[in-house]
């Protein structure tokens, strides 16, 4: 069966083509030598004054060297529709998150508040904590507690968020939100179109496709860039399946990526013991002659998760290496069409994206009722690099900005990833960070449309989850990506997760949420109640009750008699001072107030990061740092510094 995706609609839209030169230069062939391609930028925009220093950072106050490993986070959480507390609790208990060591700041390392204000807080971040009597200087995070006309109701919160009213500066490299909105009077807008026909008899004959005949069709594939072939699955129909607002088409709604991921999750165990692991690679090659002929022999497994397993393939004709994802098998409960649709959704999204910081998705092949997605291979991975403990600050900043560049491109294309995490970032030989795994991606905006299509479902990985995914039936998936990026940054800088799970029942997260008692007029109980009532965070276990003052003092005694540090400062103080303002705004509990990608790029710290990038097919390396390239365990690629 040929499963081709009609990408022409997306590609032909000038408003959806990314304007950055980088996007054209993403070839980075592995066979080229590094020296041929590398060009060191002569005049850095923002040279660092000091030599790069390994973690722990010199300019991080009271740096807390972690003693526990940062575990990989594999399976995205998928909960149907709205949050089911019991399921979420079970999920939490059984998740890998219980092995994490969230950041816990010893009381002995807590600076006094005067010390905080005088010495440590960056100018922007400090305004969040200095307010005592003046409400205008209270950080937005806490403003909801005040009687205010700006108060949003939950209903309002769930309405479509206007696209980026907070664009602060024109951000070089991607179109502004205004560019993406399109003409509100466009007669072809999704909202103005007639609902699609649900009765099969009303469908014009040219749109009726024959059922695939698998008996006579053992091997087929789809080439990237050749989208005009017979199309049993168009991107249009795929995107339509993500449209939760189209109530007229329940069938389409059923085939969302949410289902895909939830399905993966519930079968993860059997997948792990599945075909690719239990059989020798020679058997697999016998079964997949077409794939083998085109992309060479299977090599070692690079990783496996809920969606399937990823292997290396090496083509003998030119020695080129590919990463090939063998999607999980079809479930007995799924029809072949349903399965094909779910599996190819990831391919369709991936193959529509072309940017230095996004993995290039090259091909999809179906053989023996199995699907193989062929991707560019990136030999290093961010998780191993971070855990090597050798990243320098400029290197971390470069990686973070590259991640943000990929996210900016993705958002400019009307897509959101929803499962951004260290494990979904790989690195090529030219030190380009690449986002992988589009199995949870959703369309948040259609070409030429103004409306934002909100996402639904608890999708993501525990410590990277934005709190609203647990509390809101509908949420803006872009805001979720921004939150996850900030968590990734914290992981890179601290080699720890800030918390296991964004719920008030998680002590680290609860402490992050509450206002420092000495800095405002509100008790901890009031603050927690307010954020809970507004649906900004999940209270967690039903038996949880916010501690009263008495309980807090008991806790203090128990914790050594020292005062607890509350609020975002608890986390921010561990981070380099220049970075705190951006992190604070990216981790705003309120997704409406949270920085969007434009505001992130407008932040002084981010704007001034000297970043390695591609230009006219050449690697432009920042002079401020080298990259530690570490490949996952078992890889023949040695640890190199470039
Ligand atoms: N193009 C690639 N180059 C190198 N390694 C890759 C590539 N794609 C995937 N991998 C490796 O394979 C692992 C699994 O890939 P992927 O995340 O796509 O699978 P998944 O089944 O969707 O996982 P999850 O359950 O986390 O969503 C990754 O964590 C990464 O280590």
Short mmCIF file of C-alpha atoms and ligand atoms in Angstrom, two decimals, residues 74 76 261 302-303 305-308 310 323 325 359 375-378 419 421 423-424 426 436-437, ligand 1:
data_model
loop_
_atom_site.label_atom_id
_atom_site.label_comp_id
_atom_site.label_asym_id
_atom_site.label_seq_id
_atom_site.Cartn_x
_atom_site.Cartn_y
_atom_site.Cartn_z
CA UNK A 74 10.45 7.28 27.96
CA UNK A 76 4.60 9.87 27.12
CA UNK A 261 -0.03 7.78 21.65
CA UNK A 302 19.42 3.08 18.86
CA UNK A 303 16.47 3.22 21.19
CA UNK A 305 9.83 3.46 23.13
CA UNK A 306 6.10 3.40 22.95
CA UNK A 307 6.07 4.11 19.23
CA UNK A 308 8.44 1.37 18.16
CA UNK A 310 14.82 2.74 16.07
CA UNK A 323 18.09 5.82 11.50
CA UNK A 325 12.09 3.52 13.11
CA UNK A 359 15.57 15.66 12.14
CA UNK A 375 15.38 9.37 9.01
CA UNK A 376 18.69 11.12 8.88
CA UNK A 377 20.95 9.61 11.55
CA UNK A 378 22.35 11.75 14.34
CA UNK A 419 6.75 15.71 23.96
CA UNK A 421 12.46 16.24 26.44
CA UNK A 423 15.49 12.02 25.13
CA UNK A 424 13.92 13.55 22.04
CA UNK A 426 19.80 14.09 19.15
CA UNK A 436 12.96 13.93 16.95
CA UNK A 437 9.72 12.01 17.55
N1 LIG B 1 17.24 10.03 13.80
C1 LIG B 1 17.77 9.48 14.89
N2 LIG B 1 19.11 9.44 15.04
C2 LIG B 1 19.66 8.87 16.14
N3 LIG B 1 18.94 8.31 17.13
C3 LIG B 1 17.60 8.32 17.04
C4 LIG B 1 16.95 8.90 15.92
N4 LIG B 1 15.62 8.77 16.09
C5 LIG B 1 15.44 8.13 17.26
N5 LIG B 1 16.63 7.85 17.84
C6 LIG B 1 16.84 7.16 19.14
O1 LIG B 1 15.77 6.25 19.35
C7 LIG B 1 15.07 6.59 20.55
C8 LIG B 1 13.57 6.31 20.38
O2 LIG B 1 13.07 7.11 19.31
P1 LIG B 1 11.63 7.79 19.39
O3 LIG B 1 11.60 8.79 20.51
O4 LIG B 1 11.27 8.30 18.04
O5 LIG B 1 10.76 6.52 19.76
P2 LIG B 1 9.38 6.46 20.52
O6 LIG B 1 8.93 5.05 20.44
O7 LIG B 1 8.45 7.49 19.95
O8 LIG B 1 9.81 6.86 22.00
P3 LIG B 1 8.90 7.50 23.17
O9 LIG B 1 8.20 6.36 23.82
O10 LIG B 1 9.89 8.16 24.06
O11 LIG B 1 7.99 8.48 22.53
C9 LIG B 1 15.40 8.03 20.82
O12 LIG B 1 15.33 8.36 22.19
C10 LIG B 1 16.80 8.16 20.27
O13 LIG B 1 17.75 7.76 21.24
#
